[in-house]
C-alpha cells in the first residue's frame, strides 16, 4: 500500500504544509510529542515533495525534504561519520524500481541484500573506549547530535562493557517494548506527569530528559558498527571491509543486542523476490512482536557494493526503508460505554471518532478496567493514539496530552450496574455486578450452550431469551429439568423442535468435565484452561477440594489467578450441586486418576501419558480439511490433548509442530522462521488417526 501524498494546490498551502511539518518535527524531537501521527506526517512530506518537484524555484529553505530529522533536531557533539536517515518505499513496485536504480549506479545487480526490521524508536550512537561505554549521542541533524550519556545504564541490550576491550561505535535504535512503555507511563503519571502517547514518543522524551526523579528502562537494538578515530588500525580496517550481516554478528559477539535475538532476525537474500517475501513475513509477524516496527530496512550487504553506491546528504544510496502501513493513528475519544458480560463483569469500552488503520475503520477500543482509565488519565474529548495491528482488538495507547484544549471532561464511572441497576462490587480491578452471572443470564446461558462448551444444538440466543423471559430457567441447571410440556408451551416450539432440544440437552449431560467447567464460565478460565484443570483434577469433587496452592499446580495458573478461581468455584457451589443432582457428568474421561488419599491436593497430570503427540506442543492455524474439516479450533485442541500433546495458540521456540491449513498466515511464517516442523491437515490426521472420533 502506498501512502498517498497530501494534495497541495498552491504556494500558500505549500507554505502551510512546510510550517506544519516543521512544527511537528520540532515538537517531536524536543520532547517526544507531535501533533501529527506518522501517517499524517509522511503524507504531508510526500505532498510537499510532490509540489516541490513541480515548483523547484519556490522551495522554502525550511522545507523538511532532503533533511535528516526534517531539519528539526540539533546537537553539539560531532559525529565522526554522518548519521544519515533513510529514503522510503511503500510498495513492491517502488522497491523493485529502487533496486534497479541502485544496480545502474553500481554497474551490476546488488550482490547480496540484507533485510531487517525497521525498529520504531530513535537512533543513537554509542561510543565504546577500550570496551567501556563512554558516550551516548543522538542522531541530531546527522552531523552532530546531543549528548545523552546520562541514559547510560538504562538501555537494555547496550552493555556497559563489551566482551572485548575494543574502541568502536555501535549505532542502533532505542525503543520501549510494550511492557516498558506501560511501566514508563505508570511511573510518569504517578509522578504527576502526563502520559506519553506512544512508545516512540516515550523513548524520545525519556532519553532526552536529564534530571528526572526516576529512571525507566528502555531497549537498544544495534544496526551498525564502525571504527572511531582511536580504533586500533587492524580492527578499523577489518570493520571497514565486513558486510553488514557480518558486522551484526560481530556486534552480537561483543554482547550488543541485535535483531538476531528476536522473532524477526536480520537475514541475507540474493534476489528481489526473496527480499519481498521477507517483507511479507515480517509484516505478518508484526502484530506479535513485543516492540514496534514501522517497516523493513533493506541494505546492500557487502561493503564493496555500499562504497560504490555512496551516500547522499540525507540518506545512503545503498539502503532503503520499506515502510509498512501505519498501525497508529490519532483520533478523538467520544464516549465510554459500560457493558456487562456473561459473568457480570462491567467492562468499559471506548467509543472513538472513526479512524481508518490498515484499511479497517476503528470505532471502538478496549479499555480493560476503571483503574486503567484512571492510571492513564483519559478524559472524554481527548485526542488519543489508537493502535491496531493484525487481528488484535484495537487499543488506546494513551491520550495525546499536549493536544488538550481544556474542554476535556472526566470519564464518569457508573455507580450502579448499567444493566440491572444492582450494586457494583469494586473490590477487584475489574468491576462486577453484584448479581454476578445472574445479571446477564441470557449471555451466560448462551455461552454455556455454545459449541465449545455443552454444545446444545437448538439452544441459540433467541431460544435462551424465550426461556428466561418465560421464567423457565433462572440458572444453568434449570435447563436440565425442563419438561416437554414447558417447552411445547413456548411460541414457535413444535413437537419436533421440542424433542430435538430435549435430546440435545440429555446428550449435553454426558459432556466431559472440562466442557462442563468451561460452561460455568469461571473468570480467567477459558476453554484450554478448563481442560487443563479438568485433566489435572479429573473429578469435580477434586477441583472443589483444591485450595489456592493446589490450584497453582495446574500449568498456567499463578499466584494471582489461583485464589480467584478457588473463590469463584465456592461461589458456584450451589449451582454445581444442582447440576450434579440433575445428572450432569462431573468427571474427565481418559485423564490420569489422582493418587488415592490426597483428595485435597489431588494431583493428576495435565498431560496424557503416551500417545503419538506425547511431550509435544502443537499449534493449529489456517483452515482444516479432510478428516479434520468439521472440527472447530477447540475440538482440534481437545484432539491434540487426547493424543497426548499440549495445544497452544501461539508459536514460540517451545512449539514442536504447527498444523498449517489453507490460509495460514503469521503463525506459519513464524514457524518457518524458527525452523519448527510443519504438517498439512491430512498428514496430521494420519498421525493421530486413532484419536479422531
Ligand atoms: S540503518 C545509514 N537499520 O530508521 C543507515 N536504520 O528512517 C541508516 N532505523 O535513522 C540507518 N531500524 O533511526 C537502519 N534496522 C535499521 C533500522 C534503522 C530503524 C531507523 C534509524 C534511521 C531511521 C531512518
XYZ file of C-alpha atoms and ligand atoms in Angstrom:
717
model
C 0.000 0.000 0.000
C 1.355 3.405 -0.943
C 0.910 6.243 1.485
C -0.939 8.872 -0.525
C 0.648 12.290 -0.766
C -1.300 15.184 0.721
C -2.737 17.286 -2.109
C -1.139 20.716 -2.158
C -2.833 23.136 -4.529
C -0.962 26.422 -4.255
C 2.011 28.219 -2.743
C 0.031 29.195 0.354
C -0.977 25.569 1.024
C 2.644 24.582 0.422
C 3.923 27.152 2.931
C 1.338 25.983 5.463
C 2.346 22.339 4.956
C 6.023 23.211 5.455
C 5.168 25.115 8.632
C 3.050 22.231 9.964
C 5.685 19.582 9.346
C 8.486 21.730 10.758
C 6.425 22.342 13.900
C 5.570 18.671 14.220
C 9.181 17.575 13.763
C 10.418 20.221 16.206
C 7.869 19.211 18.847
C 8.699 15.572 18.318
C 12.446 15.976 18.619
C 12.164 18.399 21.532
C 10.059 16.295 23.826
C 8.918 13.185 22.089
C 5.470 14.544 21.259
C 3.986 15.502 17.913
C 0.554 16.788 16.916
C 0.669 14.586 13.787
C 0.772 10.812 13.741
C 3.373 9.147 11.483
C 0.974 8.586 8.661
C -0.225 12.188 8.601
C 3.387 13.415 8.753
C 4.505 11.112 5.921
C 1.571 12.193 3.749
C 2.351 15.842 4.275
C 6.056 15.387 3.472
C 5.157 13.445 0.318
C 2.779 16.234 -0.707
C 5.492 18.823 -0.085
C 7.991 16.798 -2.155
C 5.478 16.438 -4.987
C 4.766 20.156 -5.037
C 8.488 20.994 -4.932
C 9.112 18.770 -7.960
C 6.697 20.923 -9.948
C 7.898 24.243 -8.479
C 11.652 23.865 -7.857
C 12.161 27.654 -7.823
C 9.739 28.091 -4.919
C 11.265 25.611 -2.454
C 11.330 27.162 1.001
C 14.571 26.967 2.998
C 12.668 25.449 5.949
C 11.332 22.567 3.858
C 11.771 19.205 5.610
C 12.600 17.388 2.359
C 16.170 16.243 1.973
C 16.973 16.787 5.639
C 17.779 14.394 8.437
C 15.022 14.552 11.101
C 13.101 17.000 8.913
C 15.721 19.589 9.851
C 14.381 19.828 13.380
C 16.964 18.177 15.553
C 20.115 19.821 16.815
C 23.163 18.857 18.779
C 26.725 19.819 19.523
C 28.651 16.549 19.569
C 30.022 15.932 16.074
C 29.540 12.518 14.534
C 32.713 11.011 13.111
C 30.723 9.648 10.184
C 27.397 11.311 9.284
C 24.408 9.624 10.850
C 22.049 9.525 7.961
C 18.360 8.933 7.557
C 16.764 6.548 5.055
C 14.713 7.043 1.927
C 11.369 5.262 1.872
C 9.478 2.987 -0.478
C 5.903 1.884 0.121
C 5.206 -0.909 -2.396
C 6.879 -3.849 -4.190
C 6.950 -1.740 -7.377
C 8.742 1.135 -5.674
C 11.178 -1.296 -4.086
C 11.896 -3.026 -7.391
C 12.471 0.343 -9.047
C 14.891 1.266 -6.271
C 16.920 -1.946 -6.739
C 17.068 -1.268 -10.483
C 18.385 2.249 -9.997
C 20.921 1.015 -7.456
C 22.072 -1.680 -9.916
C 22.543 1.009 -12.592
C 24.557 3.110 -10.195
C 26.938 0.339 -9.112
C 27.127 -1.234 -12.552
C 25.706 -4.623 -11.553
C 22.899 -6.186 -9.528
C 23.340 -5.870 -5.786
C 25.416 -8.904 -4.804
C 23.646 -9.686 -1.524
C 20.856 -7.849 0.287
C 20.268 -7.805 3.998
C 16.767 -7.272 5.351
C 15.914 -6.476 8.946
C 13.049 -4.818 10.801
C 12.905 -1.059 10.922
C 12.700 -0.514 14.637
C 10.353 2.255 15.671
C 12.388 4.244 18.135
C 15.171 6.757 17.759
C 18.716 6.470 16.581
C 21.699 6.767 18.874
C 25.423 6.290 18.587
C 27.101 4.508 21.494
C 30.840 5.033 21.815
C 32.960 2.403 23.486
C 36.523 3.107 24.559
C 38.628 0.032 25.308
C 35.379 -1.885 25.645
C 33.724 0.554 28.088
C 30.596 2.531 27.204
C 31.627 6.161 27.475
C 29.209 8.250 25.471
C 25.709 8.232 24.010
C 24.810 10.694 21.267
C 21.509 11.220 19.487
C 21.385 11.472 15.727
C 20.661 15.215 15.832
C 20.913 16.785 12.390
C 23.073 13.898 11.193
C 26.410 15.703 11.520
C 26.215 16.452 15.245
C 23.951 15.128 17.958
C 23.072 15.710 21.562
C 24.996 14.087 24.382
C 22.596 11.815 26.250
C 25.224 9.899 28.215
C 23.067 10.315 31.330
C 20.989 7.431 29.908
C 23.941 5.021 30.167
C 22.821 2.121 32.301
C 19.131 2.423 31.403
C 19.296 0.758 27.992
C 18.839 -2.980 27.993
C 20.885 -4.597 25.254
C 23.637 -1.994 25.364
C 26.202 -3.377 27.823
C 28.343 -1.087 29.958
C 31.272 -3.259 28.975
C 31.784 -5.202 25.754
C 33.059 -8.768 25.698
C 36.298 -7.451 24.137
C 38.265 -4.269 25.032
C 37.699 -2.616 21.665
C 37.224 1.035 20.753
C 34.225 1.165 18.451
C 30.941 2.954 17.843
C 27.729 0.954 17.902
C 24.737 2.552 16.218
C 21.197 1.468 16.704
C 17.703 2.208 17.848
C 16.456 2.952 21.337
C 12.864 1.951 21.933
C 10.478 0.828 24.602
C 8.885 -2.578 24.464
C 5.141 -2.594 25.108
C 5.769 -3.631 28.717
C 8.438 -0.937 29.197
C 6.086 1.675 27.744
C 3.252 0.752 30.080
C 5.611 0.812 33.024
C 7.067 4.172 31.951
C 3.637 5.789 31.687
C 2.567 4.412 35.035
C 5.668 5.815 36.728
C 5.315 9.112 34.907
C 1.652 9.601 35.823
C 2.404 8.539 39.413
C 4.970 11.390 39.484
C 2.328 13.866 38.340
C 3.463 13.904 34.698
C 1.346 13.447 31.619
C 1.436 10.106 29.840
C 3.366 9.701 26.598
C 1.194 8.990 23.575
C 3.183 6.025 22.240
C 6.375 4.033 22.875
C 8.465 6.006 20.407
C 7.499 9.333 21.929
C 8.142 7.865 25.349
C 11.674 6.769 24.376
C 12.483 10.134 22.815
C 11.195 12.058 25.827
C 12.861 9.729 28.323
C 16.208 9.708 26.550
C 16.430 13.483 26.429
C 15.188 14.154 29.966
C 18.249 14.936 32.048
C 17.098 15.415 35.592
C 14.289 13.176 36.422
C 13.490 11.733 39.846
C 13.090 8.288 38.363
C 14.584 6.148 35.632
C 12.649 3.806 33.390
C 14.283 1.084 31.316
C 14.395 1.105 27.529
C 15.779 -1.355 24.988
C 18.545 -0.979 22.442
C 18.907 -2.826 19.134
C 22.140 -2.378 17.192
C 22.113 -1.966 13.406
C 25.562 -0.522 12.763
C 29.172 -0.996 13.940
C 32.004 1.294 12.900
C 35.509 2.303 13.929
C 36.300 5.532 15.813
C 39.433 7.674 15.252
C 41.119 5.867 18.161
C 40.279 2.384 16.966
C 43.253 0.120 16.514
C 44.228 0.212 12.825
C 43.844 -3.511 12.149
C 40.364 -3.586 13.676
C 39.352 -0.407 11.837
C 40.444 -1.966 8.563
C 38.577 -5.177 9.305
C 35.346 -3.403 10.265
C 35.592 -1.350 7.083
C 35.598 -4.497 4.996
C 32.922 -6.532 6.728
C 29.485 -6.997 5.217
C 26.565 -5.579 7.194
C 25.480 -9.092 8.230
C 28.986 -9.876 9.467
C 29.113 -6.596 11.409
C 25.873 -7.539 13.135
C 27.288 -10.942 14.034
C 30.372 -9.177 15.425
C 28.208 -6.761 17.444
C 26.386 -9.740 18.941
C 29.731 -11.341 19.856
C 30.652 -8.113 21.649
C 27.431 -8.524 23.665
C 25.253 -5.935 21.937
C 21.578 -6.739 21.382
C 20.608 -7.154 17.720
C 17.502 -8.309 15.897
C 19.104 -11.786 15.754
C 17.599 -12.398 19.187
C 14.042 -11.595 18.058
C 11.327 -13.412 16.105
C 12.306 -11.256 13.105
C 16.100 -11.615 12.813
C 18.025 -9.882 10.071
C 18.587 -12.135 7.057
C 20.514 -12.001 3.810
C 18.969 -12.648 0.397
C 20.202 -12.604 -3.165
C 17.053 -11.789 -5.125
C 14.415 -9.081 -5.047
C 11.744 -11.786 -4.691
C 13.391 -13.186 -1.593
C 13.544 -9.726 -0.076
C 9.878 -9.059 -0.869
C 8.929 -12.422 0.654
C 10.841 -11.443 3.773
C 8.984 -8.116 3.905
C 5.713 -10.076 3.878
C 6.925 -12.410 6.614
C 7.998 -9.536 8.835
C 4.711 -7.728 8.153
C 2.803 -10.877 9.165
C 4.760 -11.169 12.409
C 4.487 -7.500 13.275
C 1.414 -7.786 15.494
C 3.054 -10.491 17.606
C 6.253 -8.572 18.365
C 6.751 -7.091 21.818
C 8.162 -3.889 20.250
C 7.070 -1.563 17.461
C 8.416 -1.722 13.931
C 7.355 0.562 11.118
C 8.978 -1.138 8.163
C 11.821 -3.257 6.892
C 15.282 -1.857 6.190
C 16.941 -3.362 3.155
C 20.651 -2.797 2.654
C 23.264 -3.800 0.143
C 25.070 -6.211 2.448
C 28.613 -6.096 1.053
C 30.939 -3.245 1.963
C 32.140 -3.093 -1.663
C 28.612 -2.521 -3.013
C 27.994 0.126 -0.333
C 31.181 2.009 -1.224
C 30.387 2.028 -4.923
C 26.840 3.269 -4.246
C 27.895 6.011 -1.836
C 25.610 8.333 0.088
C 23.599 11.482 -0.468
C 23.360 14.279 2.097
C 20.267 12.835 3.751
C 20.412 9.112 3.132
C 22.746 6.379 1.903
C 22.052 5.122 -1.632
C 22.721 1.541 -0.584
C 19.849 1.243 1.888
C 16.117 1.841 1.822
C 13.240 1.697 4.284
C 10.283 -0.328 3.026
C 7.572 1.287 5.118
C 4.678 -0.810 6.382
C 1.223 0.737 6.810
C 0.848 2.761 9.966
C -0.731 0.915 12.886
C -1.232 4.028 14.959
C -3.486 6.974 14.350
C -4.642 9.892 16.428
C -8.391 10.231 16.878
C -10.840 11.527 19.458
C -12.323 9.706 22.433
C -16.039 10.474 22.162
C -17.560 8.349 24.884
C -17.065 5.411 27.203
C -19.656 2.623 27.234
C -20.029 0.210 30.134
C -21.067 -3.271 29.039
C -21.967 -6.175 31.300
C -20.581 -9.538 30.205
C -21.832 -13.054 30.894
C -20.003 -13.305 34.203
C -21.314 -9.953 35.396
C -18.085 -8.089 34.659
C -18.738 -4.442 33.843
C -16.211 -3.571 31.152
C -15.557 -0.094 29.788
C -15.211 0.341 26.037
C -14.002 3.458 24.266
C -16.170 4.958 21.528
C -13.915 6.678 19.018
C -14.325 9.132 16.218
C -13.999 6.643 13.332
C -10.439 6.325 12.070
C -9.008 4.080 9.357
C -5.983 1.959 10.181
C -4.643 -0.531 7.647
C -7.916 -0.357 5.728
C -10.233 -1.039 8.695
C -12.428 1.577 10.261
C -11.949 1.635 14.006
C -14.819 2.894 16.139
C -14.215 1.095 19.426
C -11.220 0.189 21.544
C -10.849 -1.855 24.716
C -10.235 -0.049 27.980
C -9.691 -3.062 30.297
C -10.984 -1.696 33.613
C -11.738 1.522 35.522
C -8.315 1.574 37.182
C -6.779 1.502 33.727
C -8.706 4.650 32.800
C -7.595 6.433 35.951
C -3.991 5.297 35.614
C -3.828 6.560 32.061
C -5.597 9.792 32.890
C -8.017 9.526 29.973
C -10.717 12.157 29.529
C -13.719 12.489 27.237
C -12.876 14.582 24.192
C -9.184 13.657 24.462
C -7.183 13.086 21.325
C -5.913 9.558 21.738
C -3.306 7.434 19.988
C -5.069 4.308 18.772
C -3.088 1.179 17.958
C -4.302 -1.674 15.824
C -2.087 -4.414 14.441
C -3.220 -7.604 12.764
C -6.410 -9.059 14.168
C -5.756 -7.835 17.668
C -8.556 -5.735 19.201
C -7.669 -2.047 18.848
C -6.347 -0.392 21.963
C -5.833 3.159 23.110
C -2.138 3.634 23.607
C -2.515 6.869 25.602
C -4.055 10.330 25.419
C -2.076 12.831 23.354
C -1.905 15.065 26.376
C -0.256 18.081 24.739
C -3.182 18.413 22.314
C -5.632 19.068 25.140
C -7.741 22.186 24.821
C -9.054 22.318 28.373
C -12.558 21.308 27.275
C -11.982 17.636 28.023
C -14.333 16.138 30.586
C -13.725 13.489 33.224
C -14.974 9.988 32.444
C -17.882 9.213 34.724
C -17.813 5.749 36.294
C -21.162 4.004 36.885
C -22.484 3.859 40.452
C -24.923 1.034 39.839
C -24.881 -1.812 37.335
C -25.780 -0.254 33.973
C -27.708 -3.386 33.047
C -29.817 -4.302 36.058
C -29.327 -1.430 38.486
C -27.885 -3.645 41.225
C -24.841 -2.591 43.230
C -21.307 -2.929 41.900
C -18.559 -4.936 43.535
C -15.497 -2.721 43.107
C -13.179 -4.746 45.326
C -11.189 -6.011 42.359
C -9.659 -4.223 39.373
C -12.423 -5.466 37.119
C -15.754 -4.273 38.445
C -18.598 -6.722 38.661
C -22.369 -6.506 39.054
C -23.390 -7.814 42.484
C -25.852 -10.107 40.721
C -22.838 -11.856 39.155
C -23.701 -14.147 36.245
C -27.419 -13.770 37.003
C -27.269 -10.151 35.816
C -26.804 -11.175 32.232
C -28.306 -14.653 32.425
C -29.037 -14.766 28.709
C -25.370 -14.222 27.867
C -24.243 -16.753 30.488
C -26.646 -19.434 29.219
C -25.926 -18.788 25.531
C -22.244 -19.164 26.274
C -22.808 -22.384 28.267
C -24.860 -23.891 25.428
C -22.259 -22.906 22.828
C -20.401 -25.288 20.547
C -17.194 -25.326 22.588
C -18.975 -25.795 25.909
C -22.092 -28.013 26.318
C -22.806 -27.895 22.589
C -26.605 -27.908 22.900
C -27.933 -27.700 19.374
C -31.151 -25.735 19.012
C -30.417 -23.562 22.036
C -29.399 -20.332 20.378
C -29.658 -16.822 21.729
C -33.336 -16.309 20.786
C -34.448 -19.504 22.455
C -32.490 -18.666 25.594
C -34.212 -15.266 25.714
C -37.577 -17.051 25.407
C -36.756 -19.454 28.244
C -35.535 -16.692 30.537
C -38.471 -14.386 29.726
C -40.938 -17.199 30.374
C -39.348 -17.736 33.777
C -38.497 -21.351 32.952
C -34.798 -21.065 33.717
C -33.168 -18.988 36.411
C -29.772 -20.675 36.161
C -27.840 -23.179 34.076
C -29.054 -26.223 35.994
C -32.703 -25.401 35.262
C -32.028 -26.312 31.623
C -31.651 -29.935 32.633
C -35.034 -30.168 34.346
C -37.064 -28.596 31.534
C -40.117 -30.683 30.651
C -41.696 -31.428 27.303
C -44.873 -29.574 28.357
C -42.958 -26.463 29.352
C -41.157 -26.325 26.005
C -44.297 -27.017 23.990
C -45.913 -24.066 25.713
C -43.400 -21.675 24.142
C -44.105 -19.765 20.967
C -42.783 -21.301 17.724
C -41.911 -24.555 19.549
C -43.406 -27.561 17.763
C -43.180 -31.190 18.804
C -40.129 -31.928 16.642
C -38.114 -28.921 17.847
C -39.041 -29.738 21.415
C -37.952 -33.354 21.149
C -34.751 -32.397 19.386
C -33.920 -29.855 22.056
C -34.660 -32.309 24.866
C -32.405 -34.898 23.214
C -29.635 -32.312 22.815
C -29.955 -31.355 26.483
C -29.854 -35.007 27.511
C -26.704 -35.536 25.400
C -25.099 -32.480 26.985
C -25.314 -34.152 30.396
C -22.591 -36.522 29.206
C -20.095 -33.831 28.130
C -16.656 -34.214 29.708
C -15.932 -32.297 32.897
C -13.671 -29.889 31.005
C -16.647 -28.646 28.996
C -18.979 -28.522 31.988
C -16.382 -26.456 33.821
C -15.956 -24.195 30.838
C -19.758 -23.769 30.625
C -19.771 -22.442 34.185
C -17.714 -19.526 32.897
C -15.306 -19.169 35.810
C -13.443 -15.939 35.174
C -9.912 -16.465 33.948
C -10.610 -19.993 32.711
C -11.414 -20.329 29.044
C -11.510 -23.495 27.018
C -7.923 -24.633 27.274
C -7.549 -23.675 30.932
C -10.750 -25.597 31.740
C -9.271 -28.636 30.021
C -6.054 -28.355 31.958
C -7.904 -28.075 35.263
C -10.202 -30.995 34.426
C -7.346 -33.205 33.296
C -5.338 -32.373 36.379
C -8.072 -32.966 38.960
C -10.177 -35.481 36.984
C -13.335 -35.033 39.080
C -15.365 -32.005 40.095
C -15.059 -33.072 43.736
C -11.281 -32.828 43.497
C -11.486 -29.459 41.808
C -13.731 -28.147 44.553
C -11.488 -29.564 47.252
C -8.466 -27.731 45.845
C -7.164 -24.713 47.708
C -5.199 -21.940 46.007
C -1.951 -23.786 46.446
C -3.298 -26.954 44.845
C -4.855 -24.913 42.041
C -1.443 -23.447 41.233
C -0.190 -26.898 40.356
C -2.120 -26.575 37.110
C 0.040 -25.212 34.340
C -0.712 -21.580 33.592
C -2.353 -20.796 36.937
C -0.228 -18.460 39.000
C -0.475 -16.886 42.408
C -2.888 -14.224 41.185
C -5.336 -16.420 39.335
C -5.467 -19.365 41.747
C -7.284 -17.659 44.660
C -9.856 -16.035 42.372
C -10.641 -19.360 40.682
C -10.994 -21.056 44.068
C -13.243 -18.249 45.345
C -15.413 -18.320 42.268
C -15.841 -22.081 42.432
C -17.005 -21.659 46.023
C -19.495 -19.057 44.826
C -20.694 -21.533 42.208
C -21.083 -24.419 44.685
C -24.908 -24.365 44.834
C -25.122 -24.329 41.040
C -22.602 -27.168 40.704
C -24.576 -29.234 43.249
C -27.745 -28.578 41.309
C -26.091 -29.622 38.031
C -24.771 -32.840 39.574
C -28.206 -33.596 41.016
C -29.677 -33.121 37.525
C -27.355 -35.861 36.259
C -24.670 -33.752 34.563
C -21.340 -35.596 34.237
C -18.645 -34.410 36.625
C -15.600 -36.428 35.545
C -12.984 -36.115 32.818
C -12.757 -39.259 30.724
C -9.299 -40.518 29.843
C -7.389 -38.362 32.326
C -4.920 -39.901 34.763
C -6.742 -40.634 38.017
C -5.344 -38.858 41.069
C -3.414 -40.853 43.627
C -5.722 -42.171 46.356
C -5.905 -40.434 49.694
C -4.740 -36.986 48.645
C -8.079 -35.540 47.734
C -7.253 -32.016 48.886
C -4.191 -31.573 46.722
C -5.002 -34.426 44.387
C -2.570 -34.399 41.566
C -3.369 -35.956 38.272
C -1.331 -34.909 35.311
C -2.022 -32.165 32.821
C -0.508 -34.268 30.096
C -1.711 -37.577 28.854
C 0.822 -40.347 29.299
C 1.842 -41.780 25.933
C 0.009 -41.090 22.692
C 1.507 -40.073 19.337
C 1.881 -36.454 20.489
C 3.405 -37.211 23.905
C 5.672 -34.401 25.004
C 4.793 -32.225 22.015
C 3.341 -28.729 21.909
C 1.127 -28.311 18.872
C -0.311 -25.160 17.289
C -3.134 -25.250 14.736
C -3.540 -22.488 12.167
C -5.447 -21.970 8.922
C -8.437 -23.958 7.642
C -8.628 -27.685 8.368
C -9.510 -30.124 5.572
C -10.199 -33.834 5.066
C -10.974 -35.794 8.232
C -10.408 -32.657 10.306
C -12.566 -30.333 8.226
C -15.568 -30.192 10.558
C -13.599 -29.679 13.749
C -13.656 -26.309 15.463
C -10.372 -24.951 16.776
C -11.440 -26.030 20.229
C -12.169 -29.561 19.044
C -8.754 -29.663 17.375
C -7.179 -28.686 20.675
C -9.162 -31.356 22.511
C -7.970 -33.894 19.964
C -4.330 -32.866 20.395
C -4.633 -33.260 24.142
C -6.358 -36.651 23.812
C -3.407 -37.767 21.685
C -1.033 -36.852 24.498
C 0.057 -33.428 23.288
C -0.286 -29.912 24.560
C -2.238 -27.411 22.484
C -1.189 -23.813 22.210
C -2.404 -20.844 20.230
C 0.917 -19.125 19.711
C 4.098 -20.242 18.027
C 7.307 -19.986 20.032
C 10.596 -21.831 20.330
C 8.764 -24.289 22.581
C 6.395 -25.323 19.772
C 7.097 -28.811 18.389
C 4.658 -28.894 15.485
C 2.460 -26.450 13.591
C -0.549 -27.879 11.753
C -0.979 -25.372 8.948
C -4.055 -25.451 6.747
C -5.092 -23.241 3.875
C -4.843 -19.519 4.547
C -2.319 -19.908 7.378
C -0.530 -16.587 7.818
C 1.689 -15.197 10.526
C 1.878 -18.399 12.592
C 3.117 -20.349 9.602
C 5.656 -17.632 8.841
C 6.888 -17.667 12.408
C 7.180 -21.467 12.393
C 9.222 -21.360 9.191
C 11.334 -18.684 10.718
C 12.068 -20.680 13.848
C 12.586 -23.876 11.870
C 9.599 -25.611 13.510
C 8.134 -28.705 11.886
C 5.027 -28.021 9.772
C 2.306 -30.529 8.914
C -0.607 -30.263 6.497
C -4.030 -31.214 7.957
C -4.060 -34.587 6.127
C -0.605 -35.505 7.335
C -1.612 -34.619 10.886
C -4.867 -36.591 10.603
C -2.846 -39.698 9.712
C -0.561 -39.171 12.685
C -3.432 -39.096 15.184
C -5.953 -41.238 13.256
C -6.671 -43.439 16.299
C -7.856 -40.461 18.314
C -10.298 -38.905 15.847
C -13.889 -39.648 16.933
S 20.212 1.822 9.031
C 22.994 4.637 7.096
N 18.720 -0.043 10.105
O 15.363 4.444 10.752
C 21.920 3.705 7.524
N 18.119 2.212 10.459
O 14.203 6.422 8.953
C 20.960 4.341 8.412
N 16.144 2.506 11.872
O 17.814 6.872 11.245
C 20.271 3.531 9.352
N 15.756 0.381 12.231
O 16.966 5.525 13.295
C 18.909 1.274 9.943
N 17.500 -1.779 11.004
C 17.690 -0.478 10.852
C 16.834 0.474 11.436
C 17.090 1.818 11.217
C 15.366 1.614 12.484
C 15.933 3.963 11.939
C 17.188 4.762 12.154
C 17.251 5.680 10.946
C 15.801 5.768 10.591
C 15.560 6.258 9.184
